[in-house]
Coordinates of C-alpha atoms in Angstrom, one line a residue:
M1 CA 10.4 8.7 287.3
T2 CA 11.9 7.0 284.3
K3 CA 15.7 6.4 284.6
R4 CA 17.9 7.7 281.7
Y5 CA 21.0 6.2 280.1
L6 CA 23.8 7.4 277.9
V7 CA 26.0 5.1 275.8
R8 CA 29.3 6.6 274.5
T9 CA 31.2 4.5 271.9
F10 CA 34.9 4.4 271.2
G11 CA 36.2 2.5 268.1
C12 CA 35.0 0.5 265.2
Q13 CA 31.7 -0.5 263.6
M14 CA 31.7 -3.7 265.7
N15 CA 31.7 -1.5 268.8
E16 CA 29.0 0.8 267.4
H17 CA 26.8 -2.3 266.8
D18 CA 27.5 -3.5 270.4
S19 CA 26.4 -0.1 271.6
E20 CA 23.1 -0.3 269.7
R21 CA 22.6 -3.7 271.5
L22 CA 23.5 -2.2 274.9
A23 CA 21.0 0.5 274.4
G24 CA 18.4 -2.0 273.3
L25 CA 19.0 -3.9 276.5
L26 CA 18.7 -0.8 278.7
E27 CA 15.5 0.4 277.0
A28 CA 13.9 -3.1 277.4
D29 CA 14.7 -2.7 281.1
G30 CA 12.8 0.5 281.2
Y31 CA 15.5 3.1 280.7
A32 CA 15.1 6.1 278.4
P33 CA 17.9 7.7 276.3
T34 CA 19.5 11.1 277.0
T35 CA 22.4 13.0 275.3
E36 CA 23.4 14.8 278.5
V37 CA 25.8 13.3 281.0
E38 CA 24.4 15.3 283.9
D39 CA 20.8 13.8 283.2
A40 CA 22.0 10.1 283.0
D41 CA 21.4 7.6 285.8
V42 CA 23.6 5.1 283.9
V43 CA 26.5 5.9 281.6
V44 CA 28.0 3.1 279.6
L45 CA 31.5 3.5 278.0
N46 CA 31.9 1.0 275.2
T47 CA 35.6 0.8 274.7
C48 CA 38.2 0.1 272.0
C49 CA 41.9 -0.9 272.4
I50 CA 43.2 -0.8 268.8
R51 CA 45.0 2.4 269.0
E52 CA 47.5 3.5 271.7
N53 CA 45.4 6.5 272.7
A54 CA 42.4 4.3 273.4
D55 CA 43.6 4.0 277.1
N56 CA 44.0 7.8 277.4
K57 CA 40.6 8.5 276.0
L58 CA 38.8 6.0 278.3
Y59 CA 40.5 7.1 281.5
G60 CA 40.3 10.7 280.6
T61 CA 36.5 10.3 280.1
L62 CA 36.3 8.3 283.4
G63 CA 38.1 11.3 285.2
H64 CA 35.4 13.7 284.0
L65 CA 32.6 11.3 284.9
K66 CA 34.0 11.1 288.4
S67 CA 33.3 14.7 288.9
V68 CA 29.8 14.3 287.6
K69 CA 29.2 11.3 289.9
D70 CA 30.4 13.3 292.9
R71 CA 27.6 15.7 292.1
H72 CA 25.2 12.9 291.4
P73 CA 26.0 10.0 293.7
G74 CA 23.3 7.7 292.3
M75 CA 24.7 7.7 288.8
E76 CA 26.2 4.4 287.7
I77 CA 29.2 4.0 285.4
V78 CA 29.6 0.9 283.2
V79 CA 32.8 0.1 281.2
A80 CA 32.4 -2.5 278.4
G81 CA 34.1 -3.6 275.2
C82 CA 37.6 -4.4 274.1
L83 CA 39.6 -2.4 276.5
A84 CA 37.6 -3.7 279.4
Q85 CA 38.2 -7.2 278.2
K86 CA 42.0 -6.5 277.9
D87 CA 42.5 -4.4 281.1
Q88 CA 40.0 -6.3 283.4
E89 CA 40.9 -5.5 287.0
V90 CA 43.1 -2.5 285.8
V91 CA 39.9 -0.6 285.1
A92 CA 38.8 -1.0 288.7
E93 CA 42.3 -0.2 290.0
R94 CA 42.5 3.0 288.1
A95 CA 39.0 4.0 288.5
P96 CA 37.5 2.4 291.6
Y97 CA 34.2 4.5 291.2
V98 CA 33.3 2.4 288.2
D99 CA 30.2 0.2 289.1
V100 CA 30.3 -2.5 286.4
V101 CA 33.1 -3.9 284.1
L102 CA 32.1 -6.4 281.4
G103 CA 33.9 -7.6 278.3
T104 CA 33.2 -8.5 274.7
H105 CA 31.7 -12.0 275.4
N106 CA 28.9 -11.0 277.7
V107 CA 27.2 -7.9 276.2
H108 CA 24.0 -9.9 276.8
R109 CA 24.6 -9.7 280.6
A110 CA 25.0 -6.0 280.8
V111 CA 21.5 -5.3 282.6
E112 CA 21.8 -8.3 284.9
L113 CA 25.2 -7.1 286.0
L114 CA 23.8 -3.7 286.5
H115 CA 21.0 -5.1 288.6
E116 CA 23.6 -7.1 290.7
H117 CA 25.3 -3.8 291.5
Q118 CA 22.1 -2.2 292.5
R119 CA 21.2 -5.1 294.7
T120 CA 24.5 -5.4 296.5
G121 CA 26.0 -1.9 296.2
R122 CA 29.4 -3.5 295.3
P123 CA 31.4 -3.1 292.0
V124 CA 30.8 -5.9 289.6
L125 CA 33.5 -7.3 287.3
E126 CA 32.6 -10.1 284.8
I127 CA 35.0 -10.9 282.0
L128 CA 34.4 -14.2 280.0
S129 CA 37.2 -15.9 278.2
E130 CA 35.2 -16.9 275.1
T131 CA 31.8 -17.2 273.5
V132 CA 30.2 -20.5 273.2
A133 CA 30.0 -21.3 269.5
E134 CA 26.7 -23.2 269.7
D135 CA 24.7 -20.5 271.6
H136 CA 24.0 -18.1 268.7
E137 CA 21.6 -16.1 270.9
L138 CA 24.8 -14.6 272.5
F139 CA 25.7 -12.8 269.3
P140 CA 25.2 -9.1 269.6
S141 CA 22.7 -9.1 266.7
A142 CA 20.5 -11.6 268.6
L143 CA 19.9 -8.9 271.4
P144 CA 17.4 -6.0 271.5
V145 CA 18.5 -3.0 269.3
V146 CA 18.2 0.8 269.3
R147 CA 19.6 1.7 265.9
E148 CA 21.5 5.0 265.5
S149 CA 19.8 5.1 262.0
G150 CA 16.4 3.9 261.1
H151 CA 17.2 3.2 257.5
S152 CA 20.6 1.4 258.0
A153 CA 21.6 -1.5 260.2
W154 CA 24.7 -3.3 261.3
V155 CA 24.4 -7.1 261.2
T156 CA 27.1 -9.3 262.9
I157 CA 27.7 -12.4 260.9
Q158 CA 30.9 -13.5 262.8
I159 CA 32.8 -12.8 266.0
G160 CA 36.4 -13.3 266.8
C161 CA 39.3 -13.9 264.4
D162 CA 41.6 -16.8 263.6
N163 CA 44.4 -14.8 262.0
S164 CA 47.5 -13.9 263.8
C165 CA 48.5 -10.5 262.6
A166 CA 51.4 -9.4 264.7
F167 CA 50.0 -5.9 265.2
C168 CA 46.4 -6.8 266.1
I169 CA 44.8 -7.2 269.5
V170 CA 41.5 -8.4 268.3
P171 CA 42.0 -12.2 268.6
A172 CA 43.0 -11.5 272.4
V173 CA 39.8 -9.5 273.1
R174 CA 37.3 -10.9 270.7
G175 CA 38.4 -14.5 270.7
S176 CA 38.5 -17.3 268.1
E177 CA 36.4 -17.0 265.0
I178 CA 32.8 -18.1 265.3
S179 CA 30.3 -17.8 262.4
R180 CA 26.7 -17.1 263.2
P181 CA 24.3 -19.5 261.7
F182 CA 23.4 -18.6 258.0
G183 CA 19.7 -18.7 258.6
D184 CA 19.9 -16.6 261.7
V185 CA 21.7 -13.8 259.8
V186 CA 19.1 -13.8 257.0
A187 CA 16.2 -13.8 259.5
E188 CA 17.6 -10.7 261.1
V189 CA 18.0 -9.0 257.8
E190 CA 14.3 -9.8 257.0
R191 CA 13.2 -8.4 260.4
A192 CA 15.3 -5.2 259.8
A193 CA 13.7 -4.9 256.3
A194 CA 10.3 -5.3 257.8
D195 CA 11.1 -2.3 260.1
G196 CA 11.9 -0.2 257.2
V197 CA 15.7 -0.8 257.0
T198 CA 17.0 -0.5 253.3
Q199 CA 20.7 -0.8 253.8
V200 CA 22.6 -3.4 255.8
T201 CA 26.3 -3.8 256.6
L202 CA 27.5 -7.3 257.3
L203 CA 30.2 -7.2 260.1
G204 CA 32.9 -9.5 260.9
Q205 CA 36.7 -9.4 261.5
N206 CA 37.3 -11.5 258.4
V207 CA 34.0 -11.8 256.5
N208 CA 35.5 -13.8 253.6
S209 CA 35.9 -16.8 255.9
F210 CA 32.3 -16.7 257.2
G211 CA 30.8 -20.1 257.5
R212 CA 34.0 -22.2 257.1
D213 CA 33.7 -23.2 260.7
L214 CA 30.0 -24.0 260.2
T215 CA 30.6 -26.4 257.3
L216 CA 33.6 -28.0 259.1
R217 CA 31.3 -28.7 261.9
L218 CA 28.6 -30.3 259.7
R219 CA 31.2 -32.3 257.9
G220 CA 32.6 -33.4 261.2
D221 CA 29.2 -34.5 262.5
D222 CA 28.7 -36.5 259.3
A223 CA 32.1 -38.2 259.6
T224 CA 31.6 -39.0 263.3
T225 CA 28.1 -40.2 263.3
G226 CA 27.5 -41.2 259.7
T227 CA 24.2 -39.0 260.0
A228 CA 23.4 -35.4 259.7
T229 CA 23.6 -33.1 262.6
A230 CA 20.4 -32.5 264.8
V231 CA 20.6 -28.9 263.8
D232 CA 19.0 -28.2 260.4
P233 CA 21.9 -28.0 258.0
A234 CA 20.3 -25.4 255.9
F235 CA 19.8 -23.2 259.0
L236 CA 23.5 -23.5 259.8
A237 CA 25.0 -23.4 256.3
G238 CA 22.4 -22.1 254.0
P239 CA 20.3 -23.8 251.3
A240 CA 23.0 -23.5 248.5
W241 CA 25.5 -25.5 250.5
V242 CA 23.0 -28.1 251.2
A243 CA 21.7 -28.4 247.6
D244 CA 25.3 -28.8 246.4
G245 CA 25.4 -32.3 247.8
A246 CA 29.2 -32.5 248.2
R247 CA 29.0 -31.1 251.7
R248 CA 32.6 -29.9 251.5
P249 CA 34.0 -27.5 254.0
R250 CA 34.1 -24.0 252.4
P251 CA 33.3 -20.3 253.2
L252 CA 29.8 -19.3 252.8
F253 CA 30.1 -15.6 252.3
A254 CA 29.2 -15.5 248.7
D255 CA 26.1 -17.6 249.4
L256 CA 25.2 -15.0 252.2
L257 CA 25.6 -12.0 249.9
R258 CA 23.2 -13.6 247.5
S259 CA 20.6 -14.5 250.1
V260 CA 20.8 -11.1 252.0
G261 CA 20.6 -9.2 248.7
D262 CA 17.5 -11.1 247.8
V263 CA 15.6 -10.0 250.9
P264 CA 12.7 -7.8 249.8
G265 CA 13.1 -4.2 250.8
I266 CA 16.9 -4.3 251.0
R267 CA 18.3 -1.9 248.4
R268 CA 22.0 -1.8 249.5
V269 CA 24.3 -4.5 251.1
R270 CA 27.7 -3.5 252.4
Y271 CA 30.3 -5.5 254.4
T272 CA 33.4 -5.0 256.4
S273 CA 36.1 -6.2 256.7
P274 CA 37.5 -8.8 254.2
H275 CA 41.0 -10.3 254.3
P276 CA 42.9 -10.0 251.0
K277 CA 44.2 -13.6 251.3
D278 CA 40.7 -15.0 251.5
L279 CA 39.0 -12.9 248.7
R280 CA 37.6 -15.6 246.5
P281 CA 36.3 -15.6 243.0
E282 CA 32.8 -16.5 244.1
T283 CA 32.6 -13.5 246.3
I284 CA 33.7 -11.3 243.4
A285 CA 30.9 -13.0 241.2
A286 CA 28.3 -12.4 243.9
M287 CA 29.2 -8.8 244.1
A288 CA 28.8 -8.5 240.4
D289 CA 25.6 -10.5 240.1
V290 CA 23.5 -9.3 243.0
P291 CA 22.1 -5.7 242.3
A292 CA 21.8 -4.9 246.0
V293 CA 25.4 -5.5 246.8
C294 CA 27.3 -2.2 246.5
E295 CA 30.3 -1.7 244.2
H296 CA 32.6 -0.8 247.0
L297 CA 35.4 -3.1 248.3
H298 CA 37.4 -2.3 251.4
L299 CA 40.6 -4.4 251.1
P300 CA 43.1 -3.8 253.8
L301 CA 46.7 -3.6 252.4
Q302 CA 48.6 -2.7 255.6
S303 CA 51.9 -2.6 253.8
G304 CA 53.3 -2.8 250.3
S305 CA 56.5 -4.5 251.4
D306 CA 56.7 -8.3 251.2
R307 CA 59.2 -8.3 254.2
I308 CA 57.0 -6.3 256.4
L309 CA 53.8 -8.3 255.3
A310 CA 55.7 -11.4 256.4
A311 CA 56.6 -9.8 259.7
M312 CA 52.9 -8.9 260.1
H313 CA 51.8 -12.4 259.3
R314 CA 49.4 -11.2 256.7
G315 CA 49.5 -14.3 254.5
Y316 CA 50.0 -12.6 251.1
T317 CA 52.6 -10.7 249.0
A318 CA 52.2 -7.3 247.4
D319 CA 51.9 -9.0 244.0
R320 CA 49.3 -11.4 245.3
Y321 CA 47.3 -8.5 246.8
L322 CA 47.5 -6.6 243.5
E323 CA 46.3 -9.8 241.6
R324 CA 43.3 -10.1 243.8
L325 CA 42.5 -6.5 243.4
A326 CA 42.8 -6.7 239.6
A327 CA 40.5 -9.7 239.6
A328 CA 37.9 -7.7 241.6
R329 CA 38.1 -4.7 239.3
A330 CA 37.8 -7.0 236.3
G331 CA 34.8 -8.7 237.7
I332 CA 32.9 -5.8 239.1
D333 CA 32.1 -2.9 236.9
D334 CA 32.8 0.6 238.3
L335 CA 34.4 -0.7 241.6
A336 CA 35.5 1.7 244.3
V337 CA 38.3 0.4 246.4
T338 CA 39.5 1.7 249.9
T339 CA 42.1 0.2 252.2
D340 CA 43.9 0.4 255.6
I341 CA 47.7 1.1 255.7
I342 CA 50.1 1.1 258.6
V343 CA 53.2 3.4 258.5
G344 CA 56.2 2.8 260.7
F345 CA 55.8 -0.9 261.6
P346 CA 58.9 -2.1 263.6
G347 CA 61.8 -2.6 261.3
E348 CA 60.3 -0.7 258.3
T349 CA 63.1 0.7 256.2
D350 CA 63.0 3.4 253.5
A351 CA 62.9 0.7 250.9
D352 CA 59.9 -1.0 252.6
F353 CA 58.1 2.3 252.7
E354 CA 58.9 3.0 249.1
A355 CA 57.3 -0.3 248.2
T356 CA 54.2 0.8 250.0
L357 CA 54.1 4.0 248.1
Q358 CA 54.4 2.1 244.9
V359 CA 51.6 -0.3 245.6
A360 CA 49.3 2.5 247.0
A361 CA 49.9 4.4 243.6
E362 CA 49.3 1.3 241.5
A363 CA 46.1 0.4 243.4
R364 CA 44.6 3.8 242.9
Y365 CA 42.5 3.9 246.1
D366 CA 39.4 5.9 246.4
N367 CA 40.3 6.5 250.0
A368 CA 42.6 5.0 252.6
F369 CA 42.7 4.8 256.4
T370 CA 46.3 5.5 257.3
F371 CA 47.8 5.0 260.7
V372 CA 51.2 5.4 262.3
Y373 CA 51.9 2.1 264.0
S374 CA 51.3 2.2 267.8
P375 CA 52.4 -0.9 269.9
R376 CA 49.5 -2.7 271.8
P377 CA 50.4 -4.8 274.8
G378 CA 49.5 -8.4 274.1
T379 CA 50.4 -8.3 270.5
E380 CA 53.6 -10.0 269.1
A381 CA 54.8 -6.6 267.5
A382 CA 54.8 -5.0 270.9
G383 CA 57.9 -7.0 271.7
L384 CA 59.8 -5.4 268.7
A385 CA 60.6 -2.1 270.6
D386 CA 64.2 -2.3 269.6
A387 CA 63.1 -2.0 265.9
A388 CA 60.8 0.9 266.4
V389 CA 60.7 3.5 263.6
P390 CA 61.4 7.0 265.1
H391 CA 58.3 9.1 265.3
D392 CA 59.6 11.9 263.0
V393 CA 60.4 9.4 260.4
A394 CA 57.0 7.8 260.7
A395 CA 55.3 11.2 260.5
D396 CA 57.2 12.2 257.4
R397 CA 56.3 8.8 255.7
M398 CA 52.6 9.3 256.6
A399 CA 52.5 12.7 255.0
R400 CA 54.1 11.3 251.8
L401 CA 51.6 8.4 251.8
R402 CA 48.7 10.8 252.2
T403 CA 49.9 12.7 249.3
V404 CA 49.8 9.7 247.0
V405 CA 46.4 8.5 248.3
E406 CA 44.9 11.9 248.1
H407 CA 46.1 12.1 244.4
S408 CA 44.3 9.0 243.5
S409 CA 41.2 10.0 245.5
R410 CA 41.0 13.4 243.7
Q411 CA 41.3 11.7 240.3
D412 CA 38.6 9.2 241.1
H413 CA 36.3 11.9 242.4
E414 CA 36.9 14.4 239.6
A415 CA 36.1 11.5 237.1
R416 CA 32.5 11.4 238.6
V417 CA 31.8 15.0 237.6
G418 CA 29.0 15.1 235.2
R419 CA 27.6 11.7 236.2
V420 CA 24.2 11.1 237.9
E421 CA 24.7 9.2 241.1
E422 CA 22.2 7.4 243.3
V423 CA 22.6 8.8 246.8
L424 CA 21.1 7.5 250.1
V425 CA 20.4 10.7 252.1
E426 CA 21.8 10.7 255.7
G427 CA 20.6 14.1 256.8
P428 CA 21.8 17.8 256.8
S429 CA 25.5 18.5 256.3
R430 CA 27.4 19.1 259.4
R431 CA 29.3 22.1 257.9
D432 CA 26.3 23.6 256.1
P433 CA 22.8 22.6 257.5
Q434 CA 21.2 24.1 254.5
R435 CA 22.7 21.4 252.4
L436 CA 22.1 17.6 252.6
T437 CA 24.6 14.8 252.8
G438 CA 24.3 11.3 251.4
R439 CA 26.4 8.4 250.1
T440 CA 26.7 6.8 246.8
R441 CA 26.7 3.1 246.3
H442 CA 30.5 3.5 246.2
N443 CA 30.4 5.0 249.7
R444 CA 31.5 8.5 248.4
L445 CA 30.1 11.4 250.5
V446 CA 28.0 13.8 248.5
H447 CA 26.8 17.3 249.5
F448 CA 23.9 18.8 247.7
A449 CA 21.2 21.5 248.0
A450 CA 17.7 20.2 247.8
D451 CA 14.8 22.1 246.5
E452 CA 12.4 20.2 248.8
P453 CA 12.9 18.5 252.3
M454 CA 14.3 14.9 252.2
R455 CA 14.3 12.8 255.3
A456 CA 17.3 10.5 256.1
G457 CA 16.7 7.3 254.3
T458 CA 15.5 8.9 251.1
Y459 CA 17.1 7.6 247.8
A460 CA 17.6 10.2 245.2
T461 CA 19.7 10.8 242.2
V462 CA 22.2 13.7 242.1
L463 CA 24.0 15.3 239.2
V464 CA 27.7 15.6 240.4
T465 CA 29.0 19.1 239.6
G466 CA 32.3 19.2 241.7
A467 CA 34.7 17.2 243.6
S468 CA 37.5 17.2 246.2
T469 CA 39.7 14.6 247.8
T470 CA 37.0 14.0 250.4
N471 CA 33.7 14.4 248.8
L472 CA 31.5 15.2 245.8
V473 CA 29.0 18.1 245.5
G474 CA 26.0 18.1 243.2
D475 CA 22.5 19.1 242.4
P476 CA 19.4 16.9 243.0
V477 CA 17.8 15.4 240.0
E478 CA 14.9 13.0 241.2
V479 CA 13.7 11.4 244.4
L480 CA 13.6 7.7 243.7
A481 CA 12.1 6.5 247.0
G482 CA 11.2 7.9 250.4
P483 CA 12.3 6.4 253.7
A484 CA 10.6 3.2 254.7
H485 CA 11.3 3.5 258.5
R486 CA 9.4 5.2 261.2
T487 CA 11.1 8.2 262.8
R488 CA 11.9 7.7 266.4
I489 CA 10.7 10.6 268.5
P490 CA 12.1 10.8 272.1
V491 CA 9.4 11.2 274.7
S492 CA 10.2 13.2 277.9
A493 CA 9.3 11.3 281.0
G494 CA 8.2 13.2 284.0

């Protein structure tokens, strides 16, 4: 009888992508997917540790799984991801019935560790401290994949982060910044396109700095040996960097956008997340020049107070942020902008918060992901408990910030009424299955009633007839292209 697996994901797009790779590894080992915990022989929890309640979610889920495992003693539980990387032995101490614990640097070893547990019957814990920069086969995108969507793909271009934001746990659990070889990224996009993928999202903690480490490495090899590295420079850093001749260290993200956007079959290119201090003119130019690159920029603000930005170690001021944003809007026609903002960072005063409201209003965001600050052990800001903002004050500030953001969002959405938008169909609406849901190139959600069935992955035009703060509504105009991917049909195994 075929064994079954279930992967449950907590957290960001990077975790979602890792989960697709974990599923790919399990299916390559002969497992079949299931959506029911009771039917699973292996349950993988791919964890996040960004927010304070991440721990509660994990250990609450593990408590439920213990009762399932008591009824099905052969079931194996795997805990992976950022929280596993951070907590390590704590997972086994709090949940001794977990069979395998692995971190962020050894996703590729998941099945081997599962086999080790099956062979020995003992719990297995393996947490690596870092990823080896030269071994690009260890990047999640180099592993087998089972995509959640047949028409859209995550593509990791970079792992880790070299920034030192005081609130962020990512460098501790994902390690130092390592860029994936340029040619490796493009080759994966080409394979995805051959499989029918038409939209790719490039993933990294700071995509703007992609490739700087690769060009520094190539430059260092030249200076040390007087000759080129044994690795093909064009594979590492791309043909544009090699053709330039200067061989100067620089980020390669703009070059990558151009190369990925030129891959036949790719209609949309997205990316997340950039860092405002590293948003360069050549990236803006590539977004404007390459038709496949979507007119959407997610540019995390975090705070509009210069004092708080300095305490966060963000590397820019509010004015510098607004200058970069203005340059992007000037260079890219009809640009939609979204952001992240933290409310209640330790020491935030009323004046600091008012500065954030002012910047948020001036920036006119299409949407914002807003969070009340929560301390994460292992971060610098976790040691600032004496300066904590009272919860009721932070909650009030959050409500006021949401009012400002929603005002801008509603204005932006209402301005789309009467326009015809290209929409990538995602499937039936969750609230009304009689309607379809899709996203515009600006990543705006659109609900519309279709006169004929449209599979996920279809491109169509929609006349926008209404708007709210969260979405657009409209009527279909024309089908531009059907889905290019094959539909995955689960097969029941006896």
